[in-house]
Short mmCIF file of C-alpha atoms (C1' of nucleotides) in Angstrom, two decimals:
data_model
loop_
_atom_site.label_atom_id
_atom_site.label_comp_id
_atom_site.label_asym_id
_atom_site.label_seq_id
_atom_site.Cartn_x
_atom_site.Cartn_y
_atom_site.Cartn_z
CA UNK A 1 0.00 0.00 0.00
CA UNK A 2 2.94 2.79 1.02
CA UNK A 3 5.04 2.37 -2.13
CA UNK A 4 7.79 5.00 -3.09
CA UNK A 5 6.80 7.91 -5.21
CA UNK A 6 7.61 7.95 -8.34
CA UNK A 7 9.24 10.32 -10.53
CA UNK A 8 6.94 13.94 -10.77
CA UNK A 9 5.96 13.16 -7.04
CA UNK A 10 9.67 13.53 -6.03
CA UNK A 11 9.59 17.04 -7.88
CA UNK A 12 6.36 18.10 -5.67
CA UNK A 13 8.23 17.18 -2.46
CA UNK A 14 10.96 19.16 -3.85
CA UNK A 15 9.71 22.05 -4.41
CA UNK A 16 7.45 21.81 -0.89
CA UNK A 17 10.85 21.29 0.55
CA UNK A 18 12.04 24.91 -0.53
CA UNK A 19 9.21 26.70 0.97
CA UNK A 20 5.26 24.77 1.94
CA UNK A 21 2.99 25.91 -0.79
CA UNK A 22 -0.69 25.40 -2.18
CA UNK A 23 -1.33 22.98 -5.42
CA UNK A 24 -2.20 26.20 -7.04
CA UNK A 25 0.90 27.81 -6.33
CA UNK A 26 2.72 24.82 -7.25
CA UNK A 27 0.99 24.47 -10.78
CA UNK A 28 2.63 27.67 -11.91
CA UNK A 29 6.02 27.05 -10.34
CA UNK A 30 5.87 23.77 -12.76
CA UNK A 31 4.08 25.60 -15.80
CA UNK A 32 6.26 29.28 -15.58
CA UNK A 33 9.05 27.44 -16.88
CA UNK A 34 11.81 28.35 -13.70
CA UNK A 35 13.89 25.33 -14.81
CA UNK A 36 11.66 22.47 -14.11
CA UNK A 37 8.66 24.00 -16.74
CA UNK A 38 11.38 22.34 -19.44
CA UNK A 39 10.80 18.97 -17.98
CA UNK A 40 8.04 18.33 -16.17
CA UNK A 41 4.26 18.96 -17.75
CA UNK A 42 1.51 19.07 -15.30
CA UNK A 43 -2.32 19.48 -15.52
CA UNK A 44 -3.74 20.45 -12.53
CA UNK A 45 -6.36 17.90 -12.25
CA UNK A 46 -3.47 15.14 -11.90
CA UNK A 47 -1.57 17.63 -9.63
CA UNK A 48 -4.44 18.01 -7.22
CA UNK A 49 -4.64 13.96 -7.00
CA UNK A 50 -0.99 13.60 -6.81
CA UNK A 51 -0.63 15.98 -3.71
CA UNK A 52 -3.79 14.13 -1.82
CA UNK A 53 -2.05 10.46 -2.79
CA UNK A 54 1.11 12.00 -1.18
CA UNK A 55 -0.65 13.28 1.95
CA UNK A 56 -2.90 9.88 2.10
CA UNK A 57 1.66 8.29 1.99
CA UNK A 58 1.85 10.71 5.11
CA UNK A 59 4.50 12.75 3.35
CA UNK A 60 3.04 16.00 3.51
CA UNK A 61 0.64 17.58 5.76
CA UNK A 62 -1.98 20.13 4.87
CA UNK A 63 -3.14 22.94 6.78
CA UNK A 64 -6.31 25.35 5.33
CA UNK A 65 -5.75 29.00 5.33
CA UNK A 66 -8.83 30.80 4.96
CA UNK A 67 -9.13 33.71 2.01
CA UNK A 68 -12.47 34.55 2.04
CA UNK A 69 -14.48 34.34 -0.12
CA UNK A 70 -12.02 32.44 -2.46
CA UNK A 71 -12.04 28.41 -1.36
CA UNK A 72 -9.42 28.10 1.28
CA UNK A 73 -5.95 27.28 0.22
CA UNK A 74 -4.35 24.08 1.54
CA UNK A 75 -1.49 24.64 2.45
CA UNK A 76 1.09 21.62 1.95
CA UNK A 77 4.09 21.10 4.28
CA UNK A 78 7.04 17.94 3.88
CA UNK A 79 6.32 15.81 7.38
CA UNK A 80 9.82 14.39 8.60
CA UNK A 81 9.25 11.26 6.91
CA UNK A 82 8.68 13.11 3.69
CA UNK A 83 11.42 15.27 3.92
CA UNK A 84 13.86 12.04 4.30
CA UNK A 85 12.89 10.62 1.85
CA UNK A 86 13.30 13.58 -0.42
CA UNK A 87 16.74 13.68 0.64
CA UNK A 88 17.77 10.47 0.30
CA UNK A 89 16.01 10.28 -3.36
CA UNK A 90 18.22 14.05 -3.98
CA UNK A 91 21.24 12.10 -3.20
CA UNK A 92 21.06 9.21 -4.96
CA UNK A 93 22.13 8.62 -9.05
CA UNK A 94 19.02 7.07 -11.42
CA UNK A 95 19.77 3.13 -12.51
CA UNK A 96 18.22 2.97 -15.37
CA UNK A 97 19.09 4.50 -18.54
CA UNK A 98 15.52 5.31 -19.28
CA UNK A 99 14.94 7.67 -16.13
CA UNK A 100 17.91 10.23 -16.94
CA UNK A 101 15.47 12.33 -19.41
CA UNK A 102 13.07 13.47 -17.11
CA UNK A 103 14.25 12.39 -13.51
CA UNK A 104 17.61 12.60 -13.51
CA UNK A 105 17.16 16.05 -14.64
CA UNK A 106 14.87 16.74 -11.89
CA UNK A 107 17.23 15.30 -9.41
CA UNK A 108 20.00 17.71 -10.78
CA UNK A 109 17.60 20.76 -10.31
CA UNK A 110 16.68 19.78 -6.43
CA UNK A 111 20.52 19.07 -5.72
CA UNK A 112 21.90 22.15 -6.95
CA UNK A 113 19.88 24.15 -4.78
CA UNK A 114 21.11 22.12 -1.54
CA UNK A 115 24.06 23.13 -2.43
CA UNK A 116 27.70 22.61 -3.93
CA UNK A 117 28.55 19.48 -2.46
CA UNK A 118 25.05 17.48 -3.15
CA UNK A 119 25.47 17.99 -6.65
CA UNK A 120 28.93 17.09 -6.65
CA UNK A 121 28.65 14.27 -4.91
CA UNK A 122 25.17 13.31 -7.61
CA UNK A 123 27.43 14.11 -10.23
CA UNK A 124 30.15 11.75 -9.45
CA UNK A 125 27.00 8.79 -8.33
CA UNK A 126 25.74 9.57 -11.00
CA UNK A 127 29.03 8.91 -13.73
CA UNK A 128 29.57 5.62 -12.48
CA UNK A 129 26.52 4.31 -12.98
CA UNK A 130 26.35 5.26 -16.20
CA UNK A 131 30.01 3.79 -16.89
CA UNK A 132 29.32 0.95 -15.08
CA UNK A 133 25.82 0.76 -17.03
CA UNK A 134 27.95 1.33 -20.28
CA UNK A 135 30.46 -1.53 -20.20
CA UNK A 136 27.99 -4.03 -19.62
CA UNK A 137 26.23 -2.74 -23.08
CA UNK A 138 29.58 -2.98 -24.19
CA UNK A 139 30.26 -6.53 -23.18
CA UNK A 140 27.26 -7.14 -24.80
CA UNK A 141 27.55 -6.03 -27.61
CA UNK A 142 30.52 -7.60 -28.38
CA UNK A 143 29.40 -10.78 -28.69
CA UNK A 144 26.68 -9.89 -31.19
CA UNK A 145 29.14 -8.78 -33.24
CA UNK A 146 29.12 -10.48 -36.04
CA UNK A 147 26.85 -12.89 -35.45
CA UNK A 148 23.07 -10.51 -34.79
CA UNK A 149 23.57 -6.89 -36.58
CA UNK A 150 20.06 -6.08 -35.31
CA UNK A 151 21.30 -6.59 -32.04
CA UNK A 152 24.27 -5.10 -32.22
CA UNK A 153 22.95 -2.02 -33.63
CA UNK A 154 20.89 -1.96 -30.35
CA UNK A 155 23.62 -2.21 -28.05
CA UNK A 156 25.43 0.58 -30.33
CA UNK A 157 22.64 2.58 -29.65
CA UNK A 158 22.35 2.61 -26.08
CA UNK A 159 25.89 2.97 -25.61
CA UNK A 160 25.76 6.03 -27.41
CA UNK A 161 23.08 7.13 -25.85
CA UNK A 162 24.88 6.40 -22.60
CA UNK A 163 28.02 8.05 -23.85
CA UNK A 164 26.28 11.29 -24.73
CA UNK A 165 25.04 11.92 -20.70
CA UNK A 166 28.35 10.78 -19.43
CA UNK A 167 30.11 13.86 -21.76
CA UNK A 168 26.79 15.27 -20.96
CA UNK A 169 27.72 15.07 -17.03
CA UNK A 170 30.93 16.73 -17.71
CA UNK A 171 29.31 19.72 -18.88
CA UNK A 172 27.27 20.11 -16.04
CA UNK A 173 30.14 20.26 -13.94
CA UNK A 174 32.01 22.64 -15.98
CA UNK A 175 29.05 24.53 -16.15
CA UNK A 176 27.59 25.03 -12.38
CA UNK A 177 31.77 24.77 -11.37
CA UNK A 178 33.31 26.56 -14.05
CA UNK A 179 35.95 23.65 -14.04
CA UNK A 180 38.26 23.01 -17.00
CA UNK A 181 38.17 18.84 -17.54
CA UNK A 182 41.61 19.31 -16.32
CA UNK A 183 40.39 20.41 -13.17
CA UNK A 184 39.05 17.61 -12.23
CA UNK A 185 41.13 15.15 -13.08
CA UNK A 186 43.85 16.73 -11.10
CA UNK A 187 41.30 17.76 -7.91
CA UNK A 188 39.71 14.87 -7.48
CA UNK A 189 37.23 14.12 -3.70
CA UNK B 1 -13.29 4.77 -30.38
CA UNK B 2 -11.07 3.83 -32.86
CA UNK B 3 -7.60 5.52 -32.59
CA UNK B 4 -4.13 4.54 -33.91
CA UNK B 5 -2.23 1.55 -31.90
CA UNK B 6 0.72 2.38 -29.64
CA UNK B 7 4.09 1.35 -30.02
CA UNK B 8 4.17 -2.48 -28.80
CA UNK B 9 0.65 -3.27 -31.22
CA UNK B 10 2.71 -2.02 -34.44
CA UNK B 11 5.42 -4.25 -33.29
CA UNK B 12 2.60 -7.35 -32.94
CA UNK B 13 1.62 -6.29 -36.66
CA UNK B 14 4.77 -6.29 -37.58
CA UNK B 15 5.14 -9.75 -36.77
CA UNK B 16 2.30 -10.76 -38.21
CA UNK B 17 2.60 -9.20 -41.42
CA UNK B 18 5.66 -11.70 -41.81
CA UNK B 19 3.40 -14.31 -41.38
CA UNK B 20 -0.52 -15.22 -39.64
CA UNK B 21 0.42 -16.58 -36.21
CA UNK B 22 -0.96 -17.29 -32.78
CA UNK B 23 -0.47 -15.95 -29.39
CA UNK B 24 1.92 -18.20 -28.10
CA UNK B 25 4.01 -18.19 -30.95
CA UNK B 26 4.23 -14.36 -31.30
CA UNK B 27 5.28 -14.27 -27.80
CA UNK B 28 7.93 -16.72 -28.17
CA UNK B 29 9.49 -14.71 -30.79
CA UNK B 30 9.44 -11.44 -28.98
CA UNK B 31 11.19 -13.28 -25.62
CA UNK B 32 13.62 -15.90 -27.80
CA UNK B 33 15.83 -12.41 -28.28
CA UNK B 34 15.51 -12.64 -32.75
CA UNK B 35 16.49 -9.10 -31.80
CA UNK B 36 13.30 -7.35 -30.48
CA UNK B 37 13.19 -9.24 -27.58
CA UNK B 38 15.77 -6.98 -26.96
CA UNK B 39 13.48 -3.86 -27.37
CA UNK B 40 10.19 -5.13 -25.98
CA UNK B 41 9.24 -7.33 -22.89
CA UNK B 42 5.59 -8.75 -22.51
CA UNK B 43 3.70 -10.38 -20.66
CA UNK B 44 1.49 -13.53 -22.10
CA UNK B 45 -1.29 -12.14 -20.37
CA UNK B 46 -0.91 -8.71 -22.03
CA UNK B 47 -0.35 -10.10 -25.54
CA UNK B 48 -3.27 -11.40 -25.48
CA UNK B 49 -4.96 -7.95 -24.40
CA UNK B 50 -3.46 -6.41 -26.96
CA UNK B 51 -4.43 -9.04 -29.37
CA UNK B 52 -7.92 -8.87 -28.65
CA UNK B 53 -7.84 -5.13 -29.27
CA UNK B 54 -6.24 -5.16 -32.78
CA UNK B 55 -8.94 -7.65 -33.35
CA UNK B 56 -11.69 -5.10 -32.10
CA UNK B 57 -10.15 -2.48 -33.80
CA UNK B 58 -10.16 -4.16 -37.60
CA UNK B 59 -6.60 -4.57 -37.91
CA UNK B 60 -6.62 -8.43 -37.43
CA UNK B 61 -8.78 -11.04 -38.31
CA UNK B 62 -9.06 -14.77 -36.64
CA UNK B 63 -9.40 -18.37 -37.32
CA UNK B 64 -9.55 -21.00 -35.09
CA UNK B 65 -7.49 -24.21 -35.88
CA UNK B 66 -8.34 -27.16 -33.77
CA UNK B 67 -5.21 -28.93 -32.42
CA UNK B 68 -7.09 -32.03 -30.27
CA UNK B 69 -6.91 -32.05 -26.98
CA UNK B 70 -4.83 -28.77 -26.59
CA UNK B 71 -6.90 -25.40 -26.64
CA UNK B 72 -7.33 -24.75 -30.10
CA UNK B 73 -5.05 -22.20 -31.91
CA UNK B 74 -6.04 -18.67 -32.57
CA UNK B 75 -4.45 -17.94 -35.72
CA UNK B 76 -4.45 -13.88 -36.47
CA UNK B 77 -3.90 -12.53 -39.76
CA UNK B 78 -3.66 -8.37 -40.81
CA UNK B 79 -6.27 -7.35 -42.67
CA UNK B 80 -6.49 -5.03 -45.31
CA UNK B 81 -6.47 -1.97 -43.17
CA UNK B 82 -4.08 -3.54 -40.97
CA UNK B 83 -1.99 -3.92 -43.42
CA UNK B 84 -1.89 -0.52 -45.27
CA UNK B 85 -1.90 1.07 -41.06
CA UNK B 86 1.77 -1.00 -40.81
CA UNK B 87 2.96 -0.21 -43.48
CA UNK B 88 2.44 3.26 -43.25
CA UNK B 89 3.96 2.87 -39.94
CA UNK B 90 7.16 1.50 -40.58
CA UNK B 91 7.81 4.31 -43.08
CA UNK B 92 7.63 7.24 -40.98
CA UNK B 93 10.06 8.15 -38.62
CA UNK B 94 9.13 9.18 -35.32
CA UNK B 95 8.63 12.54 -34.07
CA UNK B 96 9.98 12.81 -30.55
CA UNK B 97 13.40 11.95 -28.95
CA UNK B 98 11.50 9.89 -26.24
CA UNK B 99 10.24 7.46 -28.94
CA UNK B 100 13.26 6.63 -30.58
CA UNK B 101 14.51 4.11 -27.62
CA UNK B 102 11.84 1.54 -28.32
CA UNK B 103 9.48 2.63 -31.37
CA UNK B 104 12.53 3.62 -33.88
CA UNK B 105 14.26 0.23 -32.86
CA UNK B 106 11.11 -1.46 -33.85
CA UNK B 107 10.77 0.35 -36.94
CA UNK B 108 14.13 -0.20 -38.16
CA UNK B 109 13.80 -4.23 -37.45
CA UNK B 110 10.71 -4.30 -39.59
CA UNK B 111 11.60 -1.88 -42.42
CA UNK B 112 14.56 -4.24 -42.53
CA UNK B 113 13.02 -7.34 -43.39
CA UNK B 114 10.55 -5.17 -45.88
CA UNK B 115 13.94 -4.54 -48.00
CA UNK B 116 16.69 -2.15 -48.82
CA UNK B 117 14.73 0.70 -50.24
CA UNK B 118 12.26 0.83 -46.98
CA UNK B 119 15.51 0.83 -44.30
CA UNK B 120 16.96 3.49 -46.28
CA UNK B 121 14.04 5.62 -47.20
CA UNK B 122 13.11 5.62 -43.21
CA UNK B 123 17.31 5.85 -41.96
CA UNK B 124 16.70 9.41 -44.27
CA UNK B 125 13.50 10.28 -43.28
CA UNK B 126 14.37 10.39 -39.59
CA UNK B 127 17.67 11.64 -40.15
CA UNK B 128 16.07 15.29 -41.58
CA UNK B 129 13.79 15.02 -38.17
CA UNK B 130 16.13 14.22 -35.79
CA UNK B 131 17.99 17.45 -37.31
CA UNK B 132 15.24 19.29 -37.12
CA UNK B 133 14.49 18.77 -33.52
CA UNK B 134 18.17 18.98 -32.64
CA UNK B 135 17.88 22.26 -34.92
CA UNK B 136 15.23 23.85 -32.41
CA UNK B 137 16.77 23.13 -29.26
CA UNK B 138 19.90 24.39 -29.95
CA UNK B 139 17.95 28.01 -31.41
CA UNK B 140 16.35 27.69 -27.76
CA UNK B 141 19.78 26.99 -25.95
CA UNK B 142 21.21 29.96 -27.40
CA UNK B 143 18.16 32.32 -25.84
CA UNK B 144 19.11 31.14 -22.60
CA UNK B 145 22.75 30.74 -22.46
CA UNK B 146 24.10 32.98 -19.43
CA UNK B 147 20.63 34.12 -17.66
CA UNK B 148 19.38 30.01 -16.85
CA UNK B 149 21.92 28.09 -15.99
CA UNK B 150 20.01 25.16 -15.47
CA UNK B 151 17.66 25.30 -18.79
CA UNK B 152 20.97 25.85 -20.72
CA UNK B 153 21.76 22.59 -19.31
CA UNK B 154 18.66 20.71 -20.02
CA UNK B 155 18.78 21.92 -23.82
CA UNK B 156 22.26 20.53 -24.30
CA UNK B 157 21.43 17.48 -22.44
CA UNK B 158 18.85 16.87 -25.60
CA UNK B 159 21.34 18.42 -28.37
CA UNK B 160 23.53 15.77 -27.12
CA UNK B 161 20.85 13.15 -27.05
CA UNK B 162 19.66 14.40 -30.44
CA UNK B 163 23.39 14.03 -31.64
CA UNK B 164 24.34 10.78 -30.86
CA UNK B 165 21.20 9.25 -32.59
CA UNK B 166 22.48 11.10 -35.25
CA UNK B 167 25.74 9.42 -35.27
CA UNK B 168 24.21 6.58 -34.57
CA UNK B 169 22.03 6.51 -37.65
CA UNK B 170 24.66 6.75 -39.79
CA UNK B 171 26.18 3.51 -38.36
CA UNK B 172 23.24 2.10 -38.98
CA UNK B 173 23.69 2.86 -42.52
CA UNK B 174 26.86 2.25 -42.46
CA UNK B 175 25.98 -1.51 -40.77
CA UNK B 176 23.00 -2.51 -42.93
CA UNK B 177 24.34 -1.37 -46.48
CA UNK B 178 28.58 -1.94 -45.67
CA UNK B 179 28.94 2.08 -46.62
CA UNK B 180 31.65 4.35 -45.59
CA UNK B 181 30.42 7.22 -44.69
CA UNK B 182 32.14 9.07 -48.14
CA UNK B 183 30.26 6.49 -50.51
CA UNK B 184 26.86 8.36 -48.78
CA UNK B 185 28.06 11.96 -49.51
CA UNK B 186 28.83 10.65 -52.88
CA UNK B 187 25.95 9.05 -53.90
CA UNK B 188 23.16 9.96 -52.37
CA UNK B 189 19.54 8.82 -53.55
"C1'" DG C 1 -20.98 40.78 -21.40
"C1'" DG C 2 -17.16 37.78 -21.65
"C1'" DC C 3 -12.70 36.25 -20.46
"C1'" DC C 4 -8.89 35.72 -17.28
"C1'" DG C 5 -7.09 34.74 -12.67
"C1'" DC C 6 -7.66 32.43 -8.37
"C1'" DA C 7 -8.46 27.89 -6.06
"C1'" DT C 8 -10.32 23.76 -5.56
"C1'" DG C 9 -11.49 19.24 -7.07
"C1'" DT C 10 -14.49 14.75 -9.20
"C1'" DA C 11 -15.48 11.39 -12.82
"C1'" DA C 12 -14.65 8.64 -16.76
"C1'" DT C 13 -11.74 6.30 -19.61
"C1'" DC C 14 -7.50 4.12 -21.13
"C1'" DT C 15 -3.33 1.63 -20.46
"C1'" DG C 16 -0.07 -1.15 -17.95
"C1'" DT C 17 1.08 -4.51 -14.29
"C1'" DT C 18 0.42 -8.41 -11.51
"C1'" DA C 19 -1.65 -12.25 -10.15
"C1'" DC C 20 -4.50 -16.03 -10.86
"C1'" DA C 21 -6.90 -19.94 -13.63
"C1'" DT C 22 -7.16 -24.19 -16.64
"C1'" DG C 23 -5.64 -28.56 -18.36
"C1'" DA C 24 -3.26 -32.07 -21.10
"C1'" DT C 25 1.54 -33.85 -22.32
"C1'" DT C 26 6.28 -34.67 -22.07
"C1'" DC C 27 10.64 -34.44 -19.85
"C1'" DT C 28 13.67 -35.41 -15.60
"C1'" DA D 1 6.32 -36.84 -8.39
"C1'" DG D 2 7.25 -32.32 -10.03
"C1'" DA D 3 8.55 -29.08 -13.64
"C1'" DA D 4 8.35 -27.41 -18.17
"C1'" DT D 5 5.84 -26.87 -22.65
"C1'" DC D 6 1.74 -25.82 -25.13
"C1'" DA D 7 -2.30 -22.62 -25.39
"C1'" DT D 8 -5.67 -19.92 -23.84
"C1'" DG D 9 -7.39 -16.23 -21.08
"C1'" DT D 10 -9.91 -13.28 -16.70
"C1'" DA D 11 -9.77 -10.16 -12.74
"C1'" DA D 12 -8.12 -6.65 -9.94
"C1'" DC D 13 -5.61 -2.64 -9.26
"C1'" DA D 14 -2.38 1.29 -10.10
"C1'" DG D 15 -1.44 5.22 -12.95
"C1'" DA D 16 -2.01 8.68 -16.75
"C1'" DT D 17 -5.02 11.47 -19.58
"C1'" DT D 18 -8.96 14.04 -20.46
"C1'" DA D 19 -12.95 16.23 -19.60
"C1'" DC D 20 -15.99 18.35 -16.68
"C1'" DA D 21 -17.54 21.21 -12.46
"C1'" DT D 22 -17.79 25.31 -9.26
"C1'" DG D 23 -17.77 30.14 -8.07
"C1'" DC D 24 -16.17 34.88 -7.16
"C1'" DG D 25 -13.83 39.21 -8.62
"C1'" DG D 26 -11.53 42.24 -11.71
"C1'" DC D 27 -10.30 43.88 -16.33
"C1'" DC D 28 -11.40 45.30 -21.17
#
DNA sequence: GGCCGCATGTAATCTGTTACATGATTCT
DNA sequence: AGAATCATGTAACAGATTACATGCGGCC
């Protein structure tokens, strides 16, 4: 019955996390396009039932504030359960090659703004899965060489694919560091 | 009521159009890896779901063959507008990065097996779309290079997605055809 | 008068996932 | 005796998508 979130639901603790908000509120922090607009697209309906399936998970808690005569806005706050979770999930690299479009990005977003050494430390999680995801493709793929080009196209695929966020990964660390590659090889931890 | 099939049902189709089979069969070739076992992963129970919907929908037609004692076999053939629906299908390249992972992969294995010309017109076809789309986000990267950090970011993330399946498609070519990437330039059409 | 902004949802439908159900035969 | 192969499905539930519903106040 009390199953992990999944993906968007992480990004609603996340952004509860910065500050407790209403699911109005919330529905134009996700449409106005501050970042997480680019990934994440949200009708309100769904948003509405998301927050209430997180609150039924007991990781958030509502509170009404009347406005009269709008409808009173419920106001959503992270309980402590929520808010470990959130950090744990912050912390910790995707597995699956499939989830680095939309919640890896998401991930990269929340970490950055817990600071320098969250994302640093995602970052580097983060590059060895990939790698580590990478040379099994690899291993793979080798022996379908000859033998399955259908196959072996495949695997060429998704190591490509899987090369392209790895260089991808580099960028983001030159980018929110300004670090020269160099940089990092030499200043490792 | 009666709206287009999604990704896995093309590749059922697909299989089909190669030759009328029943359930059990179809789902041995998808899981014995003859490459798209690769790409897709189903459940018997939701084969035959989805077989019972093509059959709803007009794109496959039944016959029972009695195999004493077993249950008898439900052999499905296309029919005409199943047909003409696949092959339409397998011609046109998708239209979003997220679909390229499974539905291009399926494509690509089908318009193989249809023949030389087919693979080639759709490795072109998608080629000019995935530009296109790489084309756009890189126009919208540029907009927000120094004021959003983090939506510079997600753009290149895609331009780099965009890019390697790029790459990739000419190794495709390159695989399928034994071209160096010169003979293409040289002779195109 | 009509549309936009604020603020909340419910209901219906579709799709995907998981588990369960049947029943004979052949292999170990 | 127990597991795998052949061959079909149904049922229940979780999740996503879409549409619909309400109601006030301010702007053009």
């Amino acid at each position: 019955m009390k199953r992990t979130p999944l993906t968007i639901e992480w990004s609603l603790l996340g952004l509860i996390h910065q500050q407790p908000m209403h699911g109005y509120e919330l529905h134009q922090r996700l449409s106005n396009a501050e970042g997480l607009g680019l990934v994440w697209r949200l009708k309100q309906s769904q948003l509405y039932a998301l927050l209430s399936r997180l609150e039924a998970r007991g990781y958030l808690s509502a509170t009404l504030e009347s406005q009269e005569p709008r409808p009173p806005r419920k106001v959503f706050s992270l309980t402590t359960s929520g808010r470990d979770a959130f950090l744990e999930w912050v912390q910790s690299p995707v597995s699956r090659g499939r989830d680095f479009r939309m919640e890896f990005l998401a991930k990269l977003y929340f970490a950055h703004l817990e600071g320098k050494t969250t994302v640093q430390h995602l970052l580097e999680r983060q590059r060895e899965a990939c790698q580590n995801w990478k040379a099994a493709q690899e291993a793979e793929a080798d022996t379908s060489r000859e033998a399955a080009p259908y196959q072996w196209l495949v695997y060429q695929f998704r190591i490509g694919q899987m090369q392209a966020m790895l260089d991808w990964l580099d960028t983001c660390e030159q980018t929110l560091f300004n670090l020269t590659p160099e940089d990092r090889e030499n200043e490792p931890s």
